[in-house]
Amino acid sequence: MPAMPPAHWDLFCRVVDNLGDAGVCWRLAAALGRRGVAVRLWIDDPGPLAWMAPEGAAGVTVRPWSDPPPDGEPGAVVIEAFGCDPPPGFVERMARRTPPPLWINLEYLSAEPYVERSHRLPSPQFSGPGAGLTKWFFYPGFTPATGGLLHDDAAVDEAAARAWLQQQGWGPAAGERIVVVFCYRNPALPGVLALLALRADRPTRLLVPPGPAQAQLAGLPLPAGLRWTALPHLPQADFDRLLAAADFNLVRGEDSFVRAQVGAAGAFLWQAYPQADGAHAAKLEAFLDRYLAGAAPGVAAVVRQAFRGFNALAPLPATWPAPAAWQAVHRAWRERLLAQDDLCTQLLRFVGSR
Ligand code: TRH
């Protein structure tokens, strides 16, 4: 294993469930690598990377999570994703390093107000293996008062994405819409598909990545005008192309949710990661408040109802929101997000300021 340059960064990722932990961490590591940072990505379940990142990325070394890491001298920056707590043996080494590494906790994405209040707050460690160190909270978000979103590679060439889709054999027939269906098991999915089918003038090809949606569709009689194709797992760069090539995206969780906003011209519906205490409902409303802030009241009301319906928090609207009006909302929102510094830029600036 080549010796790491002194200025390397360590990024810790614990795969809790689904794909977002690995997905967000891989996207961040690759983005840092593009900026010339040498990143060691410590991940407890590297399995998904075999298909998500088959070719690796410049500057990124993937290491199996172990405690303590055999040769893990901490780098200049240590990022723990989603509060995953690096191995205690590694944290002890952090406390012994001179100067101590900058320790960052990269939090989950939310549009809720607490994010702006909490972003960049210090958390001095008074006990445990990291006693004496300070951990800093770094919150992704949708406003300049947050850490921003990962979008430094979101300049999308839609024509290239559609050509790629055609090459895979997943392109549209004449007049067909392409809709990606990447959601959790969703009781509202039949209703959303029925709304899509109402546009009889626009037959629809559903492209369905692996996961609960494939299983749900396999048992679902489809309305006329809809057909579906089960996709294999794709490298993350191809998954991004898939969203970029679609006319409309049904997405979930965190990373595909962000990608549908910054890396796709088509509008989307988002199924938030369902939480037993219902906290995902507040996350959804907070996002919609921002996303729809500039929309005409009539459009905002029906789009909000479509999001709420897709999260089974309210009935779906009787008809699909007017596509052109929704598209205009999406385009304005996307331009606003792309005009803000991306998360990688903000992270590098934060590190440089410490
Ligand atoms: O898989 P998810 O539901 O992940 C979730 C969320 O991240 C949520 O915030 C978290 O709390 C939970 O995991 C534990 O959805 P998400 O966030 O969209 O992540 C999917 C990732 O997988 C994304 O980076 C895209 C990638 N992906 C591919 O690269 N290729 C594929 O074929 C598929 C299906 C996904």
Coordinates of N, CA, C and O in Angstrom, one line a residue, residues 162 165 176-182 189 192-193 195-196 202 204-209 242-251 260 264-271 291 303 306-307 310 320-324 326-327 330:
R162 N -29.1 11.2 -23.0 CA -30.1 10.5 -23.8 C -29.5 9.5 -24.8 O -30.0 8.4 -25.0
L165 N -28.5 6.6 -22.8 CA -29.7 5.7 -22.5 C -30.1 4.9 -23.7 O -30.4 3.7 -23.6
E176 N -42.7 8.7 -26.3 CA -42.7 8.2 -24.9 C -42.0 9.1 -24.0 O -41.0 9.8 -24.4
R177 N -42.5 9.2 -22.8 CA -41.8 9.9 -21.7 C -40.9 8.8 -21.0 O -41.3 7.6 -20.9
I178 N -39.8 9.3 -20.4 CA -39.0 8.4 -19.6 C -39.1 8.8 -18.1 O -38.9 10.0 -17.8
V179 N -39.5 7.9 -17.3 CA -39.7 8.2 -15.9 C -38.9 7.2 -15.1 O -39.1 6.0 -15.2
V180 N -37.9 7.7 -14.2 CA -37.2 6.8 -13.4 C -37.9 6.6 -12.1 O -38.5 7.5 -11.5
V181 N -38.0 5.3 -11.6 CA -38.7 5.0 -10.4 C -37.8 4.4 -9.4 O -37.4 3.2 -9.4
F182 N -37.2 5.3 -8.5 CA -36.3 4.8 -7.5 C -36.8 5.3 -6.1 O -36.6 6.4 -5.7
L189 N -47.4 4.5 -4.8 CA -46.9 4.3 -6.2 C -48.0 4.0 -7.2 O -48.0 4.6 -8.3
V192 N -49.6 7.2 -8.2 CA -48.8 8.1 -9.0 C -48.7 7.6 -10.4 O -48.8 8.3 -11.4
L193 N -48.6 6.3 -10.6 CA -48.6 5.7 -11.9 C -49.9 6.0 -12.6 O -50.0 6.3 -13.8
L195 N -51.8 8.5 -12.2 CA -51.8 9.9 -12.6 C -51.0 10.1 -13.9 O -51.3 10.8 -14.8
L196 N -49.8 9.4 -13.9 CA -49.0 9.5 -15.1 C -49.8 9.0 -16.3 O -49.6 9.5 -17.4
R202 N -49.2 10.9 -23.7 CA -47.8 10.7 -23.5 C -47.6 9.3 -22.9 O -47.6 9.2 -21.7
T204 N -45.6 6.2 -21.4 CA -44.5 6.4 -20.5 C -43.7 5.1 -20.3 O -44.3 4.0 -20.2
R205 N -42.4 5.2 -20.4 CA -41.5 4.0 -20.1 C -40.9 4.3 -18.7 O -40.2 5.3 -18.5
L206 N -41.2 3.4 -17.8 CA -40.7 3.5 -16.5 C -39.3 2.7 -16.4 O -39.3 1.5 -16.8
L207 N -38.3 3.3 -15.9 CA -37.0 2.7 -15.8 C -36.8 2.5 -14.3 O -36.8 3.5 -13.5
V208 N -36.6 1.3 -13.8 CA -36.7 1.0 -12.4 C -35.4 0.3 -11.9 O -35.1 -0.8 -12.2
P209 N -34.6 1.1 -11.2 CA -33.4 0.5 -10.6 C -33.7 -0.6 -9.6 O -34.8 -0.7 -9.1
L242 N -28.7 8.4 -15.9 CA -30.1 7.9 -16.0 C -31.0 9.1 -15.6 O -32.0 9.4 -16.3
L243 N -30.7 9.7 -14.4 CA -31.6 10.8 -13.9 C -31.6 12.0 -14.9 O -32.6 12.6 -15.2
A244 N -30.4 12.2 -15.5 CA -30.3 13.4 -16.4 C -31.1 13.1 -17.7 O -31.6 14.1 -18.3
A245 N -31.2 11.9 -18.1 CA -31.8 11.6 -19.4 C -33.3 11.5 -19.2 O -34.1 11.6 -20.2
A246 N -33.8 11.4 -18.0 CA -35.3 11.2 -17.8 C -36.1 12.5 -17.9 O -35.5 13.6 -17.7
D247 N -37.3 12.3 -18.3 CA -38.3 13.5 -18.3 C -38.8 13.8 -16.9 O -39.1 14.9 -16.6
F248 N -38.7 12.7 -16.1 CA -39.3 12.9 -14.7 C -38.6 11.8 -13.8 O -38.4 10.7 -14.3
N249 N -38.3 12.2 -12.6 CA -37.7 11.2 -11.7 C -38.4 11.1 -10.4 O -38.8 12.1 -9.8
L250 N -38.6 9.8 -10.0 CA -39.1 9.5 -8.6 C -37.9 9.1 -7.9 O -37.3 8.1 -8.2
V251 N -37.5 9.8 -6.8 CA -36.3 9.6 -6.1 C -36.5 9.5 -4.6 O -37.7 9.7 -4.2
A260 N -31.4 14.6 -8.4 CA -32.5 15.0 -9.2 C -32.7 16.5 -9.3 O -33.3 17.0 -10.2
A264 N -30.5 17.1 -13.1 CA -31.5 16.6 -14.0 C -32.4 17.8 -14.4 O -32.8 18.6 -13.6
A265 N -32.7 17.9 -15.7 CA -33.6 19.0 -16.2 C -35.0 18.7 -15.9 O -35.9 19.6 -15.8
G266 N -35.4 17.4 -15.8 CA -36.8 17.0 -15.5 C -37.1 17.2 -14.0 O -36.3 17.1 -13.2
A267 N -38.4 17.5 -13.8 CA -38.9 17.6 -12.4 C -38.9 16.3 -11.7 O -38.5 15.2 -12.3
F268 N -39.2 16.3 -10.4 CA -39.1 15.0 -9.6 C -40.1 15.0 -8.5 O -40.7 16.0 -8.1
L269 N -40.3 13.8 -8.0 CA -41.0 13.7 -6.7 C -40.0 12.9 -5.8 O -39.2 12.1 -6.2
W270 N -40.0 13.2 -4.5 CA -39.1 12.7 -3.5 C -39.8 11.9 -2.4 O -40.7 12.5 -1.8
Q271 N -39.4 10.7 -2.2 CA -39.9 9.9 -1.1 C -38.8 10.0 0.0 O -37.7 9.4 -0.1
Y291 N -38.5 24.9 -1.8 CA -38.6 24.6 -3.2 C -39.8 25.4 -3.9 O -39.6 25.8 -5.1
V303 N -48.4 20.9 -6.4 CA -47.1 20.2 -6.3 C -46.9 19.7 -4.9 O -46.5 18.6 -4.7
A306 N -48.8 16.7 -4.4 CA -48.2 15.5 -5.0 C -47.1 14.9 -4.2 O -46.9 13.7 -4.0
F307 N -46.2 15.8 -3.6 CA -45.1 15.4 -2.8 C -45.7 14.7 -1.5 O -45.2 13.6 -1.1
F310 N -47.1 11.4 -2.4 CA -46.0 10.4 -2.7 C -45.4 9.8 -1.5 O -44.8 8.8 -1.4
W320 N -52.4 15.4 -12.3 CA -51.0 15.7 -12.3 C -50.8 17.2 -12.4 O -51.5 17.8 -13.1
P321 N -49.8 17.7 -11.6 CA -49.6 19.2 -11.7 C -49.2 19.5 -13.2 O -48.6 18.7 -13.9
A322 N -49.6 20.7 -13.6 CA -49.3 21.1 -15.0 C -47.8 21.0 -15.3 O -47.0 21.7 -14.7
P323 N -47.4 20.1 -16.2 CA -46.0 19.9 -16.4 C -45.2 21.1 -16.7 O -44.1 21.3 -16.1
A324 N -45.6 22.0 -17.6 CA -44.8 23.2 -17.9 C -44.6 24.1 -16.7 O -43.5 24.6 -16.4
W326 N -44.7 23.1 -13.5 CA -43.8 22.4 -12.6 C -42.3 22.5 -13.1 O -41.4 22.7 -12.3
Q327 N -42.2 22.3 -14.4 CA -40.9 22.4 -15.0 C -40.2 23.7 -14.7 O -39.0 23.8 -14.4
H330 N -39.0 23.8 -11.2 CA -37.8 23.0 -11.1 C -36.6 23.7 -11.7 O -35.5 23.8 -11.0

